[in-house]
């Protein structure tokens, strides 16, 4: 359907198009360069053009037990932090949506704080508090830290969905004799389902590659980002790092892409009804 | 039974609200605000110079230390970098945001939005790492500069006092490029959101009233995009202030705030000084947020 707006939409000048393309390439080309470097046979430098091509580093990385441990740890942490964020974020969103009570703004502010303040502030604050209480730094202290900044992601997604869900649906369900639990199960949950999925995936991606807060809340644990960080300051396994970096891009790309698709496609259909 | 429970709660909306609110608020207040409070308290303690132990008594001595010439220089250097990165990001973000908001077809727009959103969420560390490859002495950028015969201008740039260094990856210029790169999506999205809200009729009205395209751009579009720029600058500024990964990875041995905090609490074991030092970014960000709210930035978020 050729929409009317596309006919009247102004044409961009070549200068603007080129500048936009330039910014787009600047955002993406550096990542492609990492992909390219996974193929280099060169172990000690980042020589370009690559002196040859090899696929052996994928095999080498696969054999590394320390990488598997780091990956498993990051996966466990991100999963648990996401579950906590899903529960707390949904509850907060439901409360803010349900009623207009005093201090609503303060709640949003409190939830946004962990991502509005520089990560180092959250990191050192948590370290000071945990250390001050003589709690040993462990797997669980990492999760406690991650959950603080994952909650807001779920909260934002779910609240946006709640605002697009009409209250009359819930009232209709109650009028037709469903109790609160049935209404939640059959009306509310299907409605916010994709928002939960989208928020959950973003929270997972956020936790999966968080490094700043993690360096302060971890004990001896090495998460995957901490492993990469150690390679950034003192590169020892350059080719393996290239493979790991490529893997991280791939594994975070999928949930981010899907989350975006989920939240934007439903936004379009909802917007169409207005 | 379930119906009875359901009715019980239905008749007590306040109780339900409280049940919803308590878990998230308790968590955030206890864990997060509690931690921030602990940080604040610690910044008023000091470390014993001989034993290296923290003395838990109220003192302003630590705050005195953060105003030492060395630390003042760190603050100035970091704030200068954050300002430069913010301005550069606003300049290079604008064309893409403007094109996406006002010119792209709906299909293309979806893809452009994804192309900006994915780097925003995807691995920050990997994106820093990419530049370690690119800026390496034997790496792709040097090769490219060699190819274009630009070694002369590059050497001149690196010889500049203050921002130069022995190579791109060891100079403030390199750090600047990397900061600009990693925070760029945070600038593009709010500008695009702000431009998205400029109704087409307003632009039509402007041209109907006889404004040339450039005039419309300058007097209608730019002022309306400005809150978006301010909103984006909150992120680029705050994130640069607190970062310690980029200065540790690239750059020379001169400290930035994040790096100083990291080393004070780590190798030096001086938590009070690290705590007082982080109060710098916190105060700067609160002031920044207050100004930004005045400029209407929060509507563009």
mmCIF file of C-alpha atoms in Angstrom, chain A residues 6 9-12 16-17 19-21 23-24 26-28 30-31 33-34 36-37 44-49 84 88-89 91-92 94-96 98-99 101 107 109-111 113-122 124-129 132 143-145 147-148 151 153 174 177-182 202-203 205-206 209 211-212 215-216 224-226 228-229 231-233 235 238 241-242 244-246 248-249 252-253 256-257 260-261 264, chain B residues 2-3 5-7 9-10 12-14 16-17 19-21 23-25 27-29 31-36 38-39 42 56 89 92-96 98-99 102-106 110-119 121-134 136 138-140 143 177 180-181 184-185 188 203 234-235 238-239 241-245 248-249 257-259 261-262 265 271 274-275 278 281-282 285-286 289:
data_model
loop_
_atom_site.group_PDB
_atom_site.id
_atom_site.type_symbol
_atom_site.label_atom_id
_atom_site.label_comp_id
_atom_site.label_asym_id
_atom_site.label_seq_id
_atom_site.Cartn_x
_atom_site.Cartn_y
_atom_site.Cartn_z
ATOM 1 C CA UNK A 6 5.682 8.563 1.696
ATOM 2 C CA UNK A 9 7.960 12.986 2.761
ATOM 3 C CA UNK A 10 10.801 15.345 1.875
ATOM 4 C CA UNK A 11 13.824 13.967 0.067
ATOM 5 C CA UNK A 12 17.099 13.956 1.939
ATOM 6 C CA UNK A 16 22.752 14.187 4.791
ATOM 7 C CA UNK A 17 22.544 10.677 3.369
ATOM 8 C CA UNK A 19 26.725 11.694 6.800
ATOM 9 C CA UNK A 20 24.055 9.290 8.094
ATOM 10 C CA UNK A 21 25.731 6.390 6.300
ATOM 11 C CA UNK A 23 27.759 7.370 11.282
ATOM 12 C CA UNK A 24 26.131 4.005 10.649
ATOM 13 C CA UNK A 26 31.316 4.018 12.261
ATOM 14 C CA UNK A 27 28.944 2.165 14.591
ATOM 15 C CA UNK A 28 29.273 -1.204 12.911
ATOM 16 C CA UNK A 30 34.704 -1.968 14.224
ATOM 17 C CA UNK A 31 32.721 -5.083 15.201
ATOM 18 C CA UNK A 33 36.998 -6.117 12.217
ATOM 19 C CA UNK A 34 36.930 -8.422 15.247
ATOM 20 C CA UNK A 36 37.983 -10.711 10.578
ATOM 21 C CA UNK A 37 40.699 -11.075 13.203
ATOM 22 C CA UNK A 44 51.386 -12.034 19.100
ATOM 23 C CA UNK A 45 50.382 -8.872 17.210
ATOM 24 C CA UNK A 46 47.374 -7.346 15.483
ATOM 25 C CA UNK A 47 49.101 -7.102 12.093
ATOM 26 C CA UNK A 48 46.981 -5.881 9.222
ATOM 27 C CA UNK A 49 46.617 -7.049 6.439
ATOM 28 C CA UNK A 84 14.773 -11.467 40.244
ATOM 29 C CA UNK A 88 10.515 -7.114 41.156
ATOM 30 C CA UNK A 89 10.140 -5.128 37.923
ATOM 31 C CA UNK A 91 5.457 -5.873 40.730
ATOM 32 C CA UNK A 92 6.700 -2.279 40.625
ATOM 33 C CA UNK A 94 1.829 -3.145 38.333
ATOM 34 C CA UNK A 95 1.807 -0.945 41.424
ATOM 35 C CA UNK A 96 2.641 2.213 39.504
ATOM 36 C CA UNK A 98 -2.766 0.456 39.220
ATOM 37 C CA UNK A 99 -2.956 3.593 41.205
ATOM 38 C CA UNK A 101 -0.441 7.331 44.798
ATOM 39 C CA UNK A 107 9.699 5.031 42.575
ATOM 40 C CA UNK A 109 13.530 7.703 40.076
ATOM 41 C CA UNK A 110 14.788 5.078 42.522
ATOM 42 C CA UNK A 111 14.606 2.363 39.878
ATOM 43 C CA UNK A 113 19.174 5.498 39.629
ATOM 44 C CA UNK A 114 21.400 2.422 39.126
ATOM 45 C CA UNK A 115 21.671 3.120 35.408
ATOM 46 C CA UNK A 116 21.688 6.926 35.645
ATOM 47 C CA UNK A 117 24.636 7.075 38.030
ATOM 48 C CA UNK A 118 28.044 6.082 36.650
ATOM 49 C CA UNK A 119 28.641 2.348 37.085
ATOM 50 C CA UNK A 120 31.663 2.975 39.236
ATOM 51 C CA UNK A 121 29.501 4.739 41.840
ATOM 52 C CA UNK A 122 27.145 1.756 42.103
ATOM 53 C CA UNK A 124 32.061 1.004 44.864
ATOM 54 C CA UNK A 125 28.908 1.710 46.896
ATOM 55 C CA UNK A 126 27.968 -1.974 46.820
ATOM 56 C CA UNK A 127 31.550 -2.964 47.639
ATOM 57 C CA UNK A 128 31.647 -0.597 50.612
ATOM 58 C CA UNK A 129 28.313 -1.860 51.934
ATOM 59 C CA UNK A 132 31.315 -3.158 55.730
ATOM 60 C CA UNK A 143 23.794 -11.329 41.523
ATOM 61 C CA UNK A 144 22.661 -8.809 44.136
ATOM 62 C CA UNK A 145 24.558 -6.109 42.244
ATOM 63 C CA UNK A 147 19.661 -7.297 39.933
ATOM 64 C CA UNK A 148 19.733 -3.605 40.966
ATOM 65 C CA UNK A 151 14.957 -4.296 37.495
ATOM 66 C CA UNK A 153 14.690 -2.685 32.242
ATOM 67 C CA UNK A 174 -14.169 -9.563 36.410
ATOM 68 C CA UNK A 177 -17.193 -13.803 36.856
ATOM 69 C CA UNK A 178 -13.464 -14.439 36.776
ATOM 70 C CA UNK A 179 -11.659 -13.948 40.068
ATOM 71 C CA UNK A 180 -8.441 -11.938 40.321
ATOM 72 C CA UNK A 181 -6.243 -14.980 39.794
ATOM 73 C CA UNK A 182 -8.162 -16.133 36.729
ATOM 74 C CA UNK A 202 17.347 -7.226 27.676
ATOM 75 C CA UNK A 203 18.023 -7.729 31.380
ATOM 76 C CA UNK A 205 21.972 -9.256 27.887
ATOM 77 C CA UNK A 206 22.734 -6.407 30.282
ATOM 78 C CA UNK A 209 28.272 -8.549 29.724
ATOM 79 C CA UNK A 211 31.879 -5.612 33.939
ATOM 80 C CA UNK A 212 32.120 -2.397 35.974
ATOM 81 C CA UNK A 215 34.669 -6.052 39.260
ATOM 82 C CA UNK A 216 33.603 -4.545 42.589
ATOM 83 C CA UNK A 224 33.182 -13.944 30.972
ATOM 84 C CA UNK A 225 33.410 -10.111 30.905
ATOM 85 C CA UNK A 226 36.033 -10.190 33.665
ATOM 86 C CA UNK A 228 37.812 -10.358 28.583
ATOM 87 C CA UNK A 229 38.753 -7.380 30.742
ATOM 88 C CA UNK A 231 42.820 -9.677 28.331
ATOM 89 C CA UNK A 232 42.238 -6.012 27.516
ATOM 90 C CA UNK A 233 44.807 -4.681 29.928
ATOM 91 C CA UNK A 235 46.713 -9.462 26.345
ATOM 92 C CA UNK A 238 44.901 -12.619 21.582
ATOM 93 C CA UNK A 241 40.035 -13.334 22.828
ATOM 94 C CA UNK A 242 38.976 -12.598 19.252
ATOM 95 C CA UNK A 244 35.354 -15.025 22.573
ATOM 96 C CA UNK A 245 34.523 -11.452 21.528
ATOM 97 C CA UNK A 246 32.833 -12.713 18.370
ATOM 98 C CA UNK A 248 29.727 -12.574 22.872
ATOM 99 C CA UNK A 249 28.524 -10.337 20.031
ATOM 100 C CA UNK A 252 23.949 -10.915 22.921
ATOM 101 C CA UNK A 253 22.748 -9.942 19.447
ATOM 102 C CA UNK A 256 18.526 -7.816 21.814
ATOM 103 C CA UNK A 257 17.246 -8.226 18.284
ATOM 104 C CA UNK A 260 13.382 -5.097 19.962
ATOM 105 C CA UNK A 261 11.190 -6.927 17.464
ATOM 106 C CA UNK A 264 8.192 -2.616 18.509
ATOM 107 C CA UNK B 2 -9.649 -18.907 45.655
ATOM 108 C CA UNK B 3 -12.724 -16.789 45.054
ATOM 109 C CA UNK B 5 -9.173 -14.814 48.666
ATOM 110 C CA UNK B 6 -9.752 -12.938 45.431
ATOM 111 C CA UNK B 7 -12.687 -11.023 46.875
ATOM 112 C CA UNK B 9 -7.990 -8.642 48.061
ATOM 113 C CA UNK B 10 -10.377 -6.956 45.649
ATOM 114 C CA UNK B 12 -8.639 -3.922 49.812
ATOM 115 C CA UNK B 13 -6.838 -2.211 46.918
ATOM 116 C CA UNK B 14 -4.463 -0.442 49.312
ATOM 117 C CA UNK B 16 -2.721 -5.126 47.207
ATOM 118 C CA UNK B 17 -0.791 -2.020 46.317
ATOM 119 C CA UNK B 19 1.953 -6.120 48.577
ATOM 120 C CA UNK B 20 3.056 -5.162 45.073
ATOM 121 C CA UNK B 21 5.263 -2.330 46.196
ATOM 122 C CA UNK B 23 9.309 -6.333 47.547
ATOM 123 C CA UNK B 24 10.807 -4.093 44.811
ATOM 124 C CA UNK B 25 11.048 -1.024 47.022
ATOM 125 C CA UNK B 27 15.131 -4.429 47.604
ATOM 126 C CA UNK B 28 16.086 -1.153 45.970
ATOM 127 C CA UNK B 29 16.001 0.870 49.170
ATOM 128 C CA UNK B 31 20.475 -2.818 48.688
ATOM 129 C CA UNK B 32 20.945 0.216 46.509
ATOM 130 C CA UNK B 33 20.163 3.259 48.637
ATOM 131 C CA UNK B 34 21.733 1.474 51.601
ATOM 132 C CA UNK B 35 24.929 1.028 49.617
ATOM 133 C CA UNK B 36 24.953 4.632 48.480
ATOM 134 C CA UNK B 38 27.389 3.448 53.178
ATOM 135 C CA UNK B 39 29.486 5.101 50.486
ATOM 136 C CA UNK B 42 32.751 6.187 54.288
ATOM 137 C CA UNK B 56 35.647 5.251 61.721
ATOM 138 C CA UNK B 89 28.791 12.727 19.734
ATOM 139 C CA UNK B 92 28.013 12.962 14.498
ATOM 140 C CA UNK B 93 24.747 11.624 15.930
ATOM 141 C CA UNK B 94 22.610 14.362 14.450
ATOM 142 C CA UNK B 95 22.657 13.440 10.727
ATOM 143 C CA UNK B 96 21.719 9.810 11.357
ATOM 144 C CA UNK B 98 17.631 13.407 11.554
ATOM 145 C CA UNK B 99 17.610 11.079 8.564
ATOM 146 C CA UNK B 102 12.341 12.590 9.076
ATOM 147 C CA UNK B 103 13.405 10.988 5.800
ATOM 148 C CA UNK B 104 13.654 7.200 6.027
ATOM 149 C CA UNK B 105 10.802 5.029 4.733
ATOM 150 C CA UNK B 106 8.993 3.068 7.482
ATOM 151 C CA UNK B 110 12.779 -0.085 11.480
ATOM 152 C CA UNK B 111 16.178 -1.340 10.374
ATOM 153 C CA UNK B 112 17.970 1.880 11.234
ATOM 154 C CA UNK B 113 16.480 1.861 14.725
ATOM 155 C CA UNK B 114 17.653 -1.724 15.211
ATOM 156 C CA UNK B 115 21.084 -0.829 13.823
ATOM 157 C CA UNK B 116 21.428 1.826 16.547
ATOM 158 C CA UNK B 117 19.776 -0.122 19.361
ATOM 159 C CA UNK B 118 21.821 -3.293 19.004
ATOM 160 C CA UNK B 119 25.198 -1.602 19.673
ATOM 161 C CA UNK B 121 22.785 -2.976 24.388
ATOM 162 C CA UNK B 122 25.536 -5.200 23.048
ATOM 163 C CA UNK B 123 28.804 -5.839 24.732
ATOM 164 C CA UNK B 124 30.533 -2.714 25.854
ATOM 165 C CA UNK B 125 33.787 -4.584 26.480
ATOM 166 C CA UNK B 126 33.863 -6.137 23.054
ATOM 167 C CA UNK B 127 33.343 -2.739 21.503
ATOM 168 C CA UNK B 128 36.286 -1.346 23.442
ATOM 169 C CA UNK B 129 38.311 -4.389 22.434
ATOM 170 C CA UNK B 130 37.562 -3.742 18.758
ATOM 171 C CA UNK B 131 39.425 -0.445 19.049
ATOM 172 C CA UNK B 132 42.405 -2.115 20.625
ATOM 173 C CA UNK B 133 42.718 -4.032 17.367
ATOM 174 C CA UNK B 134 42.051 -0.994 15.204
ATOM 175 C CA UNK B 136 47.265 -1.011 17.413
ATOM 176 C CA UNK B 138 50.622 -2.577 13.383
ATOM 177 C CA UNK B 139 46.812 -2.540 13.007
ATOM 178 C CA UNK B 140 44.290 -1.571 10.396
ATOM 179 C CA UNK B 143 47.830 0.551 7.516
ATOM 180 C CA UNK B 177 37.732 8.215 19.667
ATOM 181 C CA UNK B 180 32.903 8.790 21.237
ATOM 182 C CA UNK B 181 32.316 5.417 19.625
ATOM 183 C CA UNK B 184 27.282 7.290 20.365
ATOM 184 C CA UNK B 185 24.004 5.270 20.390
ATOM 185 C CA UNK B 188 21.397 9.137 18.577
ATOM 186 C CA UNK B 203 7.572 22.126 8.863
ATOM 187 C CA UNK B 234 23.319 13.162 30.235
ATOM 188 C CA UNK B 235 24.426 9.683 29.199
ATOM 189 C CA UNK B 238 27.886 10.574 32.969
ATOM 190 C CA UNK B 239 29.246 7.445 31.322
ATOM 191 C CA UNK B 241 32.905 10.510 33.972
ATOM 192 C CA UNK B 242 32.645 7.113 35.600
ATOM 193 C CA UNK B 243 34.425 4.875 33.136
ATOM 194 C CA UNK B 244 37.663 3.175 34.072
ATOM 195 C CA UNK B 245 37.866 0.452 31.439
ATOM 196 C CA UNK B 248 42.975 1.297 31.681
ATOM 197 C CA UNK B 249 42.922 -0.216 28.215
ATOM 198 C CA UNK B 257 38.296 9.766 37.885
ATOM 199 C CA UNK B 258 37.099 6.194 37.401
ATOM 200 C CA UNK B 259 40.631 4.888 37.215
ATOM 201 C CA UNK B 261 38.705 5.445 42.283
ATOM 202 C CA UNK B 262 39.514 1.947 41.058
ATOM 203 C CA UNK B 265 40.069 1.214 46.606
ATOM 204 C CA UNK B 271 38.034 3.188 50.621
ATOM 205 C CA UNK B 274 37.719 6.339 46.738
ATOM 206 C CA UNK B 275 34.298 7.122 48.229
ATOM 207 C CA UNK B 278 33.071 9.246 43.536
ATOM 208 C CA UNK B 281 30.724 12.556 39.600
ATOM 209 C CA UNK B 282 27.601 12.234 41.763
ATOM 210 C CA UNK B 285 25.565 14.519 37.618
ATOM 211 C CA UNK B 286 22.932 15.828 40.035
ATOM 212 C CA UNK B 289 20.277 16.531 35.776
#
